[in-house]
mmCIF file of C-alpha atoms in Angstrom:
data_model
loop_
_atom_site.group_PDB
_atom_site.id
_atom_site.type_symbol
_atom_site.label_atom_id
_atom_site.label_comp_id
_atom_site.label_asym_id
_atom_site.label_seq_id
_atom_site.Cartn_x
_atom_site.Cartn_y
_atom_site.Cartn_z
ATOM 1 C CA UNK A 1 0.000 0.000 0.000
ATOM 2 C CA UNK A 2 1.355 3.446 -0.919
ATOM 3 C CA UNK A 3 1.935 5.590 2.166
ATOM 4 C CA UNK A 4 3.254 8.637 0.309
ATOM 5 C CA UNK A 5 1.322 11.524 -1.207
ATOM 6 C CA UNK A 6 1.645 14.650 -3.314
ATOM 7 C CA UNK A 7 1.441 18.029 -1.595
ATOM 8 C CA UNK A 8 -2.215 18.751 -0.919
ATOM 9 C CA UNK A 9 -2.153 22.125 0.846
ATOM 10 C CA UNK A 10 0.242 24.630 2.392
ATOM 11 C CA UNK A 11 -0.279 27.385 4.920
ATOM 12 C CA UNK A 12 1.938 30.113 6.317
ATOM 13 C CA UNK A 13 0.904 31.940 9.455
ATOM 14 C CA UNK A 14 2.413 35.414 9.515
ATOM 15 C CA UNK A 15 4.451 35.527 6.292
ATOM 16 C CA UNK A 16 6.989 38.359 6.650
ATOM 17 C CA UNK A 17 5.404 38.845 10.056
ATOM 18 C CA UNK A 18 2.313 40.359 8.415
ATOM 19 C CA UNK A 19 0.166 38.088 6.233
ATOM 20 C CA UNK A 20 -1.325 34.611 6.378
ATOM 21 C CA UNK A 21 -1.140 32.428 3.276
ATOM 22 C CA UNK A 22 -3.422 29.474 2.589
ATOM 23 C CA UNK A 23 -3.192 27.355 -0.560
ATOM 24 C CA UNK A 24 -5.753 24.580 -0.480
ATOM 25 C CA UNK A 25 -6.459 21.713 -2.863
ATOM 26 C CA UNK A 26 -3.287 21.639 -4.952
ATOM 27 C CA UNK A 27 -3.647 19.589 -8.114
ATOM 28 C CA UNK A 28 -1.771 16.277 -8.123
ATOM 29 C CA UNK A 29 -0.369 16.974 -11.605
ATOM 30 C CA UNK A 30 0.188 20.659 -12.502
ATOM 31 C CA UNK A 31 -0.034 23.836 -10.419
ATOM 32 C CA UNK A 32 0.887 27.232 -11.882
ATOM 33 C CA UNK A 33 1.409 30.168 -9.524
ATOM 34 C CA UNK A 34 1.227 33.675 -10.987
ATOM 35 C CA UNK A 35 1.454 37.150 -9.515
ATOM 36 C CA UNK A 36 3.317 40.442 -9.679
ATOM 37 C CA UNK A 37 6.965 40.803 -8.698
ATOM 38 C CA UNK A 38 7.362 40.872 -4.937
ATOM 39 C CA UNK A 39 4.032 39.162 -4.254
ATOM 40 C CA UNK A 40 5.724 36.222 -2.532
ATOM 41 C CA UNK A 41 5.773 33.463 -5.170
ATOM 42 C CA UNK A 42 9.486 32.681 -4.827
ATOM 43 C CA UNK A 43 9.324 32.934 -1.033
ATOM 44 C CA UNK A 44 6.472 30.435 -0.982
ATOM 45 C CA UNK A 45 8.388 27.947 -3.147
ATOM 46 C CA UNK A 46 11.552 28.449 -1.092
ATOM 47 C CA UNK A 47 9.656 27.732 2.119
ATOM 48 C CA UNK A 48 8.033 24.653 0.593
ATOM 49 C CA UNK A 49 11.449 23.310 -0.409
ATOM 50 C CA UNK A 50 12.926 24.087 3.004
ATOM 51 C CA UNK A 51 10.020 22.457 4.844
ATOM 52 C CA UNK A 52 9.785 19.302 2.784
ATOM 53 C CA UNK A 53 13.549 18.811 2.474
ATOM 54 C CA UNK A 54 14.187 19.488 6.171
ATOM 55 C CA UNK A 55 16.299 22.482 5.212
ATOM 56 C CA UNK A 56 17.456 24.714 8.071
ATOM 57 C CA UNK A 57 16.873 27.740 5.821
ATOM 58 C CA UNK A 58 13.210 27.614 6.857
ATOM 59 C CA UNK A 59 14.194 29.369 10.102
ATOM 60 C CA UNK A 60 15.270 32.513 8.255
ATOM 61 C CA UNK A 61 11.738 33.153 6.974
ATOM 62 C CA UNK A 62 9.237 34.950 9.165
ATOM 63 C CA UNK A 63 6.138 32.849 9.464
ATOM 64 C CA UNK A 64 5.031 29.410 10.618
ATOM 65 C CA UNK A 65 4.842 26.948 7.728
ATOM 66 C CA UNK A 66 2.299 24.145 7.802
ATOM 67 C CA UNK A 67 2.198 21.571 5.038
ATOM 68 C CA UNK A 68 -0.244 18.772 4.337
ATOM 69 C CA UNK A 69 0.823 16.032 4.401
ATOM 70 C CA UNK A 70 3.893 16.143 6.635
ATOM 71 C CA UNK A 71 7.421 15.917 5.114
ATOM 72 C CA UNK A 72 7.732 12.228 6.014
ATOM 73 C CA UNK A 73 4.625 11.438 3.950
ATOM 74 C CA UNK A 74 5.400 13.390 0.779
ATOM 75 C CA UNK A 75 7.061 12.051 -2.358
ATOM 76 C CA UNK A 76 10.649 13.282 -2.892
ATOM 77 C CA UNK A 77 10.822 17.013 -3.618
ATOM 78 C CA UNK A 78 13.105 18.487 -6.300
ATOM 79 C CA UNK A 79 13.590 22.237 -6.698
ATOM 80 C CA UNK A 80 14.696 23.355 -10.168
ATOM 81 C CA UNK A 81 15.778 26.973 -9.910
ATOM 82 C CA UNK A 82 16.394 29.464 -12.689
ATOM 83 C CA UNK A 83 19.829 30.615 -13.848
ATOM 84 C CA UNK A 84 20.219 33.160 -11.039
ATOM 85 C CA UNK A 85 20.514 30.404 -8.434
ATOM 86 C CA UNK A 86 23.395 30.724 -5.934
ATOM 87 C CA UNK A 87 26.907 29.807 -7.104
ATOM 88 C CA UNK A 88 27.572 26.170 -6.232
ATOM 89 C CA UNK A 89 31.303 26.682 -5.806
ATOM 90 C CA UNK A 90 32.567 30.259 -5.486
ATOM 91 C CA UNK A 91 36.117 29.144 -6.214
ATOM 92 C CA UNK A 92 35.168 28.406 -9.809
ATOM 93 C CA UNK A 93 35.067 31.013 -12.554
ATOM 94 C CA UNK A 94 32.155 29.367 -14.384
ATOM 95 C CA UNK A 95 28.690 30.856 -14.226
ATOM 96 C CA UNK A 96 26.165 29.356 -11.776
ATOM 97 C CA UNK A 97 24.256 28.081 -14.802
ATOM 98 C CA UNK A 98 27.259 26.182 -16.166
ATOM 99 C CA UNK A 99 28.138 24.782 -12.752
ATOM 100 C CA UNK A 100 24.619 23.465 -12.347
ATOM 101 C CA UNK A 101 24.605 21.942 -15.833
ATOM 102 C CA UNK A 102 27.869 20.112 -15.161
ATOM 103 C CA UNK A 103 26.427 18.908 -11.867
ATOM 104 C CA UNK A 104 23.612 17.064 -13.658
ATOM 105 C CA UNK A 105 25.764 15.762 -16.528
ATOM 106 C CA UNK A 106 28.989 14.564 -14.908
ATOM 107 C CA UNK A 107 29.739 12.315 -11.959
ATOM 108 C CA UNK A 108 29.128 14.095 -8.674
ATOM 109 C CA UNK A 109 29.175 13.390 -4.958
ATOM 110 C CA UNK A 110 25.383 13.186 -4.787
ATOM 111 C CA UNK A 111 25.390 10.283 -7.240
ATOM 112 C CA UNK A 112 22.584 11.850 -9.285
ATOM 113 C CA UNK A 113 23.725 12.729 -12.800
ATOM 114 C CA UNK A 114 23.466 11.447 -16.342
ATOM 115 C CA UNK A 115 26.887 9.858 -15.897
ATOM 116 C CA UNK A 116 25.803 8.005 -12.754
ATOM 117 C CA UNK A 117 22.582 6.904 -14.419
ATOM 118 C CA UNK A 118 24.450 5.429 -17.391
ATOM 119 C CA UNK A 119 26.765 3.537 -15.039
ATOM 120 C CA UNK A 120 23.744 1.630 -13.786
ATOM 121 C CA UNK A 121 23.934 -0.374 -16.990
ATOM 122 C CA UNK A 122 27.133 -1.954 -15.624
ATOM 123 C CA UNK A 123 25.829 -2.450 -12.097
ATOM 124 C CA UNK A 124 22.403 -3.678 -13.142
ATOM 125 C CA UNK A 125 22.794 -5.460 -16.497
ATOM 126 C CA UNK A 126 19.169 -6.623 -16.508
ATOM 127 C CA UNK A 127 18.095 -2.978 -16.613
ATOM 128 C CA UNK A 128 20.612 -1.940 -19.281
ATOM 129 C CA UNK A 129 18.158 -2.196 -22.170
ATOM 130 C CA UNK A 130 15.561 0.002 -20.468
ATOM 131 C CA UNK A 131 18.196 2.542 -19.388
ATOM 132 C CA UNK A 132 19.476 2.867 -22.942
ATOM 133 C CA UNK A 133 15.918 3.136 -24.264
ATOM 134 C CA UNK A 134 15.173 6.008 -21.867
ATOM 135 C CA UNK A 135 18.388 7.809 -22.849
ATOM 136 C CA UNK A 136 17.474 7.450 -26.529
ATOM 137 C CA UNK A 137 14.030 8.895 -25.834
ATOM 138 C CA UNK A 138 15.591 11.819 -23.962
ATOM 139 C CA UNK A 139 17.957 12.529 -26.849
ATOM 140 C CA UNK A 140 15.033 12.423 -29.288
ATOM 141 C CA UNK A 141 13.247 15.092 -27.228
ATOM 142 C CA UNK A 142 16.373 17.258 -27.069
ATOM 143 C CA UNK A 143 16.986 16.910 -30.809
ATOM 144 C CA UNK A 144 13.434 18.011 -31.616
ATOM 145 C CA UNK A 145 13.719 21.049 -29.350
ATOM 146 C CA UNK A 146 17.079 22.037 -30.842
ATOM 147 C CA UNK A 147 16.078 21.291 -34.425
ATOM 148 C CA UNK A 148 15.568 24.955 -35.386
ATOM 149 C CA UNK A 149 19.298 25.553 -34.908
ATOM 150 C CA UNK A 150 20.164 22.174 -36.447
ATOM 151 C CA UNK A 151 21.821 20.844 -33.294
ATOM 152 C CA UNK A 152 21.779 17.189 -32.282
ATOM 153 C CA UNK A 153 23.011 15.824 -28.982
ATOM 154 C CA UNK A 154 25.357 12.893 -28.445
ATOM 155 C CA UNK A 155 27.960 11.544 -26.057
ATOM 156 C CA UNK A 156 31.401 12.830 -26.932
ATOM 157 C CA UNK A 157 33.563 10.615 -29.121
ATOM 158 C CA UNK A 158 36.651 11.828 -27.255
ATOM 159 C CA UNK A 159 35.245 11.368 -23.760
ATOM 160 C CA UNK A 160 32.227 9.095 -23.455
ATOM 161 C CA UNK A 161 31.178 10.704 -20.157
ATOM 162 C CA UNK A 162 30.625 14.106 -21.760
ATOM 163 C CA UNK A 163 27.718 15.527 -23.717
ATOM 164 C CA UNK A 164 28.213 17.561 -26.848
ATOM 165 C CA UNK A 165 26.172 18.816 -29.785
ATOM 166 C CA UNK A 166 26.736 18.595 -33.506
ATOM 167 C CA UNK A 167 25.601 21.453 -35.733
ATOM 168 C CA UNK A 168 26.113 20.578 -39.369
ATOM 169 C CA UNK A 169 29.722 19.349 -39.119
ATOM 170 C CA UNK A 170 30.748 21.457 -36.137
ATOM 171 C CA UNK A 171 31.066 20.067 -32.607
ATOM 172 C CA UNK A 172 29.636 22.329 -29.906
ATOM 173 C CA UNK A 173 30.557 21.843 -26.245
ATOM 174 C CA UNK A 174 28.173 22.500 -23.377
ATOM 175 C CA UNK A 175 29.882 25.729 -22.370
ATOM 176 C CA UNK A 176 29.354 27.071 -25.902
ATOM 177 C CA UNK A 177 25.577 26.767 -25.652
ATOM 178 C CA UNK A 178 23.409 29.806 -24.995
ATOM 179 C CA UNK A 179 22.029 30.470 -21.522
ATOM 180 C CA UNK A 180 18.553 29.420 -22.668
ATOM 181 C CA UNK A 181 19.866 26.148 -24.074
ATOM 182 C CA UNK A 182 21.724 25.410 -20.848
ATOM 183 C CA UNK A 183 18.665 26.244 -18.774
ATOM 184 C CA UNK A 184 16.487 23.923 -20.857
ATOM 185 C CA UNK A 185 18.999 21.069 -20.565
ATOM 186 C CA UNK A 186 19.124 21.438 -16.792
ATOM 187 C CA UNK A 187 15.345 21.142 -16.570
ATOM 188 C CA UNK A 188 15.154 18.155 -18.926
ATOM 189 C CA UNK A 189 18.000 16.275 -17.254
ATOM 190 C CA UNK A 190 16.779 16.850 -13.706
ATOM 191 C CA UNK A 191 13.301 15.617 -14.577
ATOM 192 C CA UNK A 192 14.737 12.685 -16.553
ATOM 193 C CA UNK A 193 16.915 11.637 -13.602
ATOM 194 C CA UNK A 194 13.815 11.193 -11.438
ATOM 195 C CA UNK A 195 13.420 7.976 -13.471
ATOM 196 C CA UNK A 196 9.647 8.370 -13.879
ATOM 197 C CA UNK A 197 9.084 7.819 -10.152
ATOM 198 C CA UNK A 198 6.465 9.807 -8.227
ATOM 199 C CA UNK A 199 7.963 13.139 -7.242
ATOM 200 C CA UNK A 200 7.153 16.763 -6.476
ATOM 201 C CA UNK A 201 8.925 19.282 -8.746
ATOM 202 C CA UNK A 202 9.149 22.924 -7.712
ATOM 203 C CA UNK A 203 10.150 25.405 -10.422
ATOM 204 C CA UNK A 204 10.670 29.142 -10.073
ATOM 205 C CA UNK A 205 10.358 31.109 -13.328
ATOM 206 C CA UNK A 206 11.861 28.436 -15.616
ATOM 207 C CA UNK A 207 11.062 30.599 -18.640
ATOM 208 C CA UNK A 208 14.044 32.882 -17.987
ATOM 209 C CA UNK A 209 16.278 32.909 -21.090
ATOM 210 C CA UNK A 210 14.058 30.377 -22.889
ATOM 211 C CA UNK A 211 12.542 30.994 -26.316
ATOM 212 C CA UNK A 212 8.756 31.322 -26.369
ATOM 213 C CA UNK A 213 8.339 28.087 -28.362
ATOM 214 C CA UNK A 214 10.202 26.198 -25.627
ATOM 215 C CA UNK A 215 8.160 27.882 -22.922
ATOM 216 C CA UNK A 216 4.917 26.744 -24.557
ATOM 217 C CA UNK A 217 6.089 23.111 -24.670
ATOM 218 C CA UNK A 218 7.775 22.942 -21.279
ATOM 219 C CA UNK A 219 4.991 21.543 -19.112
ATOM 220 C CA UNK A 220 3.989 18.916 -21.676
ATOM 221 C CA UNK A 221 7.597 17.781 -22.053
ATOM 222 C CA UNK A 222 8.072 17.528 -18.296
ATOM 223 C CA UNK A 223 4.904 15.460 -18.091
ATOM 224 C CA UNK A 224 6.213 13.273 -20.911
ATOM 225 C CA UNK A 225 9.509 12.677 -19.104
ATOM 226 C CA UNK A 226 7.782 12.013 -15.800
ATOM 227 C CA UNK A 227 3.981 11.627 -15.893
ATOM 228 C CA UNK A 228 4.030 10.745 -12.188
ATOM 229 C CA UNK A 229 5.338 14.122 -11.076
ATOM 230 C CA UNK A 230 3.433 16.890 -9.339
ATOM 231 C CA UNK A 231 4.567 20.173 -10.843
ATOM 232 C CA UNK A 232 4.386 23.395 -8.824
ATOM 233 C CA UNK A 233 5.675 26.267 -10.908
ATOM 234 C CA UNK A 234 5.775 30.057 -10.547
ATOM 235 C CA UNK A 235 5.892 32.100 -13.726
ATOM 236 C CA UNK A 236 5.349 35.493 -15.333
ATOM 237 C CA UNK A 237 5.006 34.037 -18.818
ATOM 238 C CA UNK A 238 1.576 33.318 -20.381
ATOM 239 C CA UNK A 239 3.414 31.059 -22.847
ATOM 240 C CA UNK A 240 4.057 28.557 -20.047
ATOM 241 C CA UNK A 241 0.356 27.873 -19.520
ATOM 242 C CA UNK A 242 -1.029 28.969 -22.885
ATOM 243 C CA UNK A 243 -1.405 25.485 -24.358
ATOM 244 C CA UNK A 244 -4.116 23.882 -22.288
ATOM 245 C CA UNK A 245 -2.943 24.599 -18.751
ATOM 246 C CA UNK A 246 -4.951 27.736 -18.000
ATOM 247 C CA UNK A 247 -7.266 25.843 -15.650
ATOM 248 C CA UNK A 248 -4.283 25.086 -13.397
ATOM 249 C CA UNK A 249 -3.632 28.753 -12.560
ATOM 250 C CA UNK A 250 -3.531 30.085 -9.008
ATOM 251 C CA UNK A 251 -3.117 33.804 -8.329
ATOM 252 C CA UNK A 252 -0.773 34.613 -5.459
ATOM 253 C CA UNK A 253 -2.871 37.504 -4.182
ATOM 254 C CA UNK A 254 -5.840 35.150 -3.785
ATOM 255 C CA UNK A 255 -3.889 33.009 -1.294
ATOM 256 C CA UNK A 256 -3.628 35.769 1.290
ATOM 257 C CA UNK A 257 -6.155 35.565 4.105
#
């Protein structure tokens, strides 16, 4: 029997020491949070991540957070931030965006990356066929999204642990991609690495740097990569919800009591 659930409701008593927030009856599939700058959308997502991931950062926010169900009863929560997320390693000269992209592509200490996922084919040979099939499907999605610039993705012929793109006859490395392309890859890879297991995905303004055509496809693609995910996304872009997701909108100012 399944003892885990998607997030059903959240409440904050005294947000910023002033307002109460109550968000009832979240959808189990897609939730889209909209509102003006400074209305509290990012703060709400940050507090949700801190609460459900037992993050000590929750203490820095003014307000008592109450979630239903409790953290121990919720499916794993993943927070996919936009390119202005904090620098992962301040000793590195790379942008935060590039650091985050490398984190999801190459081997890392968390053990969650495309490299680590591929290595499962060696550790679990019975699953190798399905792992390769999923990677092929991911590459097909990426190729379709990048088709307007004639780029196709592949594992590097020089280093089989690296990703690269081919445009006509030119090889393009990850660091040569645009910020929008990097941002899109981060989203796709993080969702892909959830391995189609039930999960809660928080996303704060994923449209930043993305072309409008990508924005309009984003939710459908995420649902394709992981139909068992609950998506909770804040956005300023009508393109994100323009293709059939308008009924999933929640206005931030309507959550204040």
